[in-house]
CSV table of C-alpha atoms in Angstrom, one decimal:
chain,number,residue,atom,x,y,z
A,1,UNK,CA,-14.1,29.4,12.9
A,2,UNK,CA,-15.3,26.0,13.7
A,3,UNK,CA,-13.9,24.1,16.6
A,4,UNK,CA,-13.8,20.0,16.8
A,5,UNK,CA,-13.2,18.8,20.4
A,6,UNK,CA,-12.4,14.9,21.0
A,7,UNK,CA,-12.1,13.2,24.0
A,8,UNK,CA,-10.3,11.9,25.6
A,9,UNK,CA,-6.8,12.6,24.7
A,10,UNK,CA,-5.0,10.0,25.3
A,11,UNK,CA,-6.5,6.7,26.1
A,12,UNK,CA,-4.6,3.3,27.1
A,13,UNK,CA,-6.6,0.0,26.8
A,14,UNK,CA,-5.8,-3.8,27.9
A,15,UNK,CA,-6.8,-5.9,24.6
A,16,UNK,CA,-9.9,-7.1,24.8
A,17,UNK,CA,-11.2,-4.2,25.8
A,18,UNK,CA,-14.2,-1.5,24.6
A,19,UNK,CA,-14.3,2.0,23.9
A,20,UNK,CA,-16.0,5.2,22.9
A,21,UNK,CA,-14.3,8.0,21.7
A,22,UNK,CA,-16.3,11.6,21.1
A,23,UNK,CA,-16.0,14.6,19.2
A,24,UNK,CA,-17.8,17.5,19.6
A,25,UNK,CA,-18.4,20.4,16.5
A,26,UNK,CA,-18.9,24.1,18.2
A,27,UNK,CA,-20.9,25.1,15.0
A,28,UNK,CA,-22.9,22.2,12.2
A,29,UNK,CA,-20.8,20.5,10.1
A,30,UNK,CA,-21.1,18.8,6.6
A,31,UNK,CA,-18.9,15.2,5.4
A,32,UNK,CA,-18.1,14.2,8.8
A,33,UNK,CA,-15.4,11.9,8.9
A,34,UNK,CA,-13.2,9.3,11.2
A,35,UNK,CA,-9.6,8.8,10.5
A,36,UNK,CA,-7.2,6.2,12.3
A,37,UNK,CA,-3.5,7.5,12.0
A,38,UNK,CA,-1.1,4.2,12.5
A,39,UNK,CA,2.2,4.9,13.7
A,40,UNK,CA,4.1,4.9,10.8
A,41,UNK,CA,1.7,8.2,10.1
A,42,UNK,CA,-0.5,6.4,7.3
A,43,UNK,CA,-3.5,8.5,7.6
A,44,UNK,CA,-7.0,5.7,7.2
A,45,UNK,CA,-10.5,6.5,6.6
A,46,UNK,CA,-12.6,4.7,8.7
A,47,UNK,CA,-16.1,6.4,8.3
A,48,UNK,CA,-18.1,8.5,6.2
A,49,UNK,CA,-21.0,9.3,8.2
A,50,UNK,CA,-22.9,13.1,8.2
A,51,UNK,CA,-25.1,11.4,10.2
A,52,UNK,CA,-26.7,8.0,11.2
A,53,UNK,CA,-25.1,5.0,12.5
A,54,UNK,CA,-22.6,2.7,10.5
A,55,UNK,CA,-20.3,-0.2,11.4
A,56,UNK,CA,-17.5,-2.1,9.8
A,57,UNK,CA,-16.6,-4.8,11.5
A,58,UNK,CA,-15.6,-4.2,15.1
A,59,UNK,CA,-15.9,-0.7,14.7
A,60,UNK,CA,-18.8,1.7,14.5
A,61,UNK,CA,-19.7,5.3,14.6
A,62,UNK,CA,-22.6,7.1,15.5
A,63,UNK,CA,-23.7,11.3,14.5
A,64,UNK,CA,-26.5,13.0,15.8
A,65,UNK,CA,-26.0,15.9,13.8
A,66,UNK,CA,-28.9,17.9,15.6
A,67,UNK,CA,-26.9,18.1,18.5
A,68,UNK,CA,-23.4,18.7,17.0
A,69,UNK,CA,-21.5,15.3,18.1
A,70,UNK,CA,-20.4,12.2,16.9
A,71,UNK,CA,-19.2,8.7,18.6
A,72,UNK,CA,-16.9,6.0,17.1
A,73,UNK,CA,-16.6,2.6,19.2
A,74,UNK,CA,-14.3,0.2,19.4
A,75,UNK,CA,-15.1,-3.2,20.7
A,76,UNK,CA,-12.6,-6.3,21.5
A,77,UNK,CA,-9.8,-3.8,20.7
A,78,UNK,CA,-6.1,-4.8,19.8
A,79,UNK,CA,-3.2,-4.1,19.3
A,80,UNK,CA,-3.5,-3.1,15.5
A,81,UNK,CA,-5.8,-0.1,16.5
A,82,UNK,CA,-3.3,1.8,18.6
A,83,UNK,CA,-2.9,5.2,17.2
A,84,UNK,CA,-4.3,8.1,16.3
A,85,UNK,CA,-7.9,8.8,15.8
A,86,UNK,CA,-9.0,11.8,14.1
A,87,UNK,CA,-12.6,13.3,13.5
A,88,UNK,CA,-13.3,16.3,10.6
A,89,UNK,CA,-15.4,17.8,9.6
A,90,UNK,CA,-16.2,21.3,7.5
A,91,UNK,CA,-19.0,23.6,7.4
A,92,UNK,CA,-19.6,24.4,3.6
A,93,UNK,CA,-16.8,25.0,0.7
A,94,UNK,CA,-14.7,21.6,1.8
A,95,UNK,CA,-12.3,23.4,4.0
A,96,UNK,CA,-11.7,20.4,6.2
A,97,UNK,CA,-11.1,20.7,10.1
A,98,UNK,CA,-9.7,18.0,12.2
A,99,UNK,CA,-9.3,17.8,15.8
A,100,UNK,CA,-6.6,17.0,18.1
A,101,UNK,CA,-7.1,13.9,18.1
A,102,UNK,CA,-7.7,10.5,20.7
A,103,UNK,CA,-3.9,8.8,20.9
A,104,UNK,CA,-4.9,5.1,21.5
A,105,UNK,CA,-2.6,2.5,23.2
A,106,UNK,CA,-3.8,-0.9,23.4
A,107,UNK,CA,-1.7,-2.9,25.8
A,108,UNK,CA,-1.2,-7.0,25.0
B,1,UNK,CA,-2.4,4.1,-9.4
B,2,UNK,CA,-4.3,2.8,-6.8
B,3,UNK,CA,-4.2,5.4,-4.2
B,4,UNK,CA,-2.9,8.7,-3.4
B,5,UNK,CA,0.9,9.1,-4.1
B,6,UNK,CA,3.5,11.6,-2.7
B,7,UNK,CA,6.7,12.4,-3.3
B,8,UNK,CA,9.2,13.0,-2.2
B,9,UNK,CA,8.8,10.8,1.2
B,10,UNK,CA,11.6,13.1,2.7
B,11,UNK,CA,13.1,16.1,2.2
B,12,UNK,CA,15.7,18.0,3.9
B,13,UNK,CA,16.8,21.7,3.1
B,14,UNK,CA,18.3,24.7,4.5
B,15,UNK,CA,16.6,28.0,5.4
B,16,UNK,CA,16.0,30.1,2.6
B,17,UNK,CA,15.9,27.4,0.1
B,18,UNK,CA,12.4,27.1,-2.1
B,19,UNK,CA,11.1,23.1,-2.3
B,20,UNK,CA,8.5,21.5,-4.2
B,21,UNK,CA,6.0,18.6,-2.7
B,22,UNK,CA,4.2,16.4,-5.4
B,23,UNK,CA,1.1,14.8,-5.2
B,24,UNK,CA,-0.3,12.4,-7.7
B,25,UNK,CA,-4.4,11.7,-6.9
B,26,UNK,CA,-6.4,8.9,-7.2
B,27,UNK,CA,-7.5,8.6,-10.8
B,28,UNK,CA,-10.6,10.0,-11.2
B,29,UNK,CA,-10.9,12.0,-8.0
B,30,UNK,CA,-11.9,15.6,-8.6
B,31,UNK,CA,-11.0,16.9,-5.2
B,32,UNK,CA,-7.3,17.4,-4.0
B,33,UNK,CA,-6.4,18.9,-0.2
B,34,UNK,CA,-3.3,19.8,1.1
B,35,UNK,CA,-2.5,19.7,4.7
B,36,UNK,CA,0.2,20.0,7.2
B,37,UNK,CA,0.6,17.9,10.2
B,38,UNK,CA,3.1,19.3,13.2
B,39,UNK,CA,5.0,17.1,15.0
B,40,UNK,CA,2.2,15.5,17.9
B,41,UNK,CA,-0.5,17.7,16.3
B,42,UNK,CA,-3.2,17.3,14.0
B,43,UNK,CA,-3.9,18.4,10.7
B,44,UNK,CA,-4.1,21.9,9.7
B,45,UNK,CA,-6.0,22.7,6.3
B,46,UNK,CA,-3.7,24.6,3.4
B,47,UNK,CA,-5.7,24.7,0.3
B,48,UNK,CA,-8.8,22.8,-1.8
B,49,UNK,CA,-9.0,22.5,-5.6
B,50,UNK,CA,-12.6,20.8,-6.6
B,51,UNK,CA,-12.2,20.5,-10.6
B,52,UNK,CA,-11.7,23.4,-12.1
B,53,UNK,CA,-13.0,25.7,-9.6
B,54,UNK,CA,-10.7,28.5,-8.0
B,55,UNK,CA,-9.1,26.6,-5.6
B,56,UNK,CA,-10.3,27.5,-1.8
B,57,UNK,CA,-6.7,29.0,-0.3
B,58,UNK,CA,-7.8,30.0,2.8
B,59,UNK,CA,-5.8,27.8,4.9
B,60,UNK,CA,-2.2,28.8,3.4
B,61,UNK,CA,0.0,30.6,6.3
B,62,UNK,CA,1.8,32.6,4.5
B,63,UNK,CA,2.4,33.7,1.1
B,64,UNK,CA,5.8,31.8,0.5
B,65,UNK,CA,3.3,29.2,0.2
B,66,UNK,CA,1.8,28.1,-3.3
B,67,UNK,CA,-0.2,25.5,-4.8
B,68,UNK,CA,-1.3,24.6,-8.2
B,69,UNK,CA,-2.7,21.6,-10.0
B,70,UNK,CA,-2.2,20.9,-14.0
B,71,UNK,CA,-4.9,19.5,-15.8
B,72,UNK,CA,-6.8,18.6,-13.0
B,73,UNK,CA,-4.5,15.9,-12.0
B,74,UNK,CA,-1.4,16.1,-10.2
B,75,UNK,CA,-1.0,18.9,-7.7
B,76,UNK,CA,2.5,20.9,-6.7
B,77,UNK,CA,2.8,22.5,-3.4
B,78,UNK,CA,5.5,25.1,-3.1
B,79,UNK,CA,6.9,27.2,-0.3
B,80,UNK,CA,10.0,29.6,-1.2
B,81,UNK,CA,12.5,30.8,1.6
B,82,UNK,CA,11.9,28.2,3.4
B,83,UNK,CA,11.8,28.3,7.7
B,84,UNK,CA,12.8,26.5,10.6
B,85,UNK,CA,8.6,26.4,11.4
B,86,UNK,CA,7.6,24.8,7.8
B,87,UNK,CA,9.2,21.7,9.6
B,88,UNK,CA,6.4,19.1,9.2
B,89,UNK,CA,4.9,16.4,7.5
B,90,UNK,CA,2.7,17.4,4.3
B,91,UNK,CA,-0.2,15.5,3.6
B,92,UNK,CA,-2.1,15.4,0.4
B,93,UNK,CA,-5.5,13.9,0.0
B,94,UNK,CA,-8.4,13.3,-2.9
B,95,UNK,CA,-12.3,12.5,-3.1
B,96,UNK,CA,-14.5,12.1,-5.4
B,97,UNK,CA,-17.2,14.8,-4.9
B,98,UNK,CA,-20.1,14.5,-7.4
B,99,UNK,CA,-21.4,17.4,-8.5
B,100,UNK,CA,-23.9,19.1,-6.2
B,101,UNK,CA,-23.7,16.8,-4.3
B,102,UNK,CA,-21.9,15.8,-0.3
B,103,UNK,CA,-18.5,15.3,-0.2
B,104,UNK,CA,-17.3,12.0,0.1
B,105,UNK,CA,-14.5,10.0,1.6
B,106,UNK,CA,-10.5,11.4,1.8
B,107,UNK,CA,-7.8,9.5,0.8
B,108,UNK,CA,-4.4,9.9,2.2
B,109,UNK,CA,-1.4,9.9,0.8
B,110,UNK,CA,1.9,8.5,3.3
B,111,UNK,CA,3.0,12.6,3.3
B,112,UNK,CA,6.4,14.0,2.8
B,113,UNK,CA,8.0,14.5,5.8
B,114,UNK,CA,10.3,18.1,5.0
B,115,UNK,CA,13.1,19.6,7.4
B,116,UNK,CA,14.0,23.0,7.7
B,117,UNK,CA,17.8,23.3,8.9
């Protein structure tokens, strides 16, 4: 089956800060999607985005489907977006994979 | 309502027992997933229902587990003799997927967070 890699893991930034977090599909995948996980476990969609560049705010996210990756940055970062991010994506018929996951700590 | 609703938020039961996880959609959302979410892990895929479509049940582990959704609306996950390893948090989510066409967004609901003893 499809694999979804992100990196990095774990991640621990000073506010203020920026950053780019990856995920890499093994295979082409269809409704690709970034999550942010808060840590009372409240799963957020951030993005919709197959493909193309969006932003919202000081976030944005990047696909280049061709080549089977995507990119979500986070600019002036605090302490609200520690947490979990999440990529998914499927390949056909909805069945929804997520990665591992990017645990974010942003440090006051 | 105006988002995805769960229930119970917890549940503790003993081995062997059979439980029952509720999920009320989004109004209007044809899509329903149901997920389980490890402690420190992320989500695993359990089963799709897209209208009135066979539901896709590809992801269930085992087949204690069970999932059905009445009138298109409200979904029930069930697992029966329950195990230490079901331990997890349940997550339910809905789109709206027009016909034909991409899938769109997920929304989450907060989960119910189950223990095995």
């Amino acid at each position: 089956g499809i694999q979804v890699e992100q990196s990095p893991p774990d991640l621990i930034l000073q506010e203020g800060a920026n950053s780019t977090l990856r995920c890499n599909f093994s295979d082409s995948v269809n409704n690709l999607q970034w999550f942010h996980q808060n840590p009372w476990g409240q799963l957020i969609n951030l993005f919709y985005i197959p493909s193309g560049t969006k932003q919202n705010g000081r976030l944005s996210a990047t696909t280049v489907a061709t080549e089977r990756y995507s990119l979500l940055y986070i600019s002036s970062s605090q302490t609200t977006d520690s947490g979990v991010y999440f990529c998914a994506g499927d390949t056909g018929g909805f069945k929804t994979i997520f990665g591992a996951g990017t645990r974010l700590f942003v440090k006051a | 309502g105006a988002g995805v609703s769960q229930s119970p938020s917890n549940k503790v039961t003993e081995k062997g027992k059979d439980v029952e996880l509720r999920c009320d959609p989004i109004s209007g959302h044809t899509a329903l997933y149901w997920y389980r979410q490890s402690l420190g892990q992320g989500l695993e895929f359990l089963i799709y229902f897209q209208g009135n479509s066979a539901p896709d049940k590809s992801g269930l582990p085992s087949d204690r587990f069970s999932a059905e959704r009445t009138g298109g609306s409200v979904s029930t996950l069930t697992i029966q003799r329950t195990q230490q390893e079901d331990s997890a948090v349940y997550l339910c989510a809905s789109s709206l997927v027009v016909a034909g066409g991409p899938g769109e967004t997920q929304y989450f609901g907060p989960g119910t967070r189950l223990l095995v003893l």
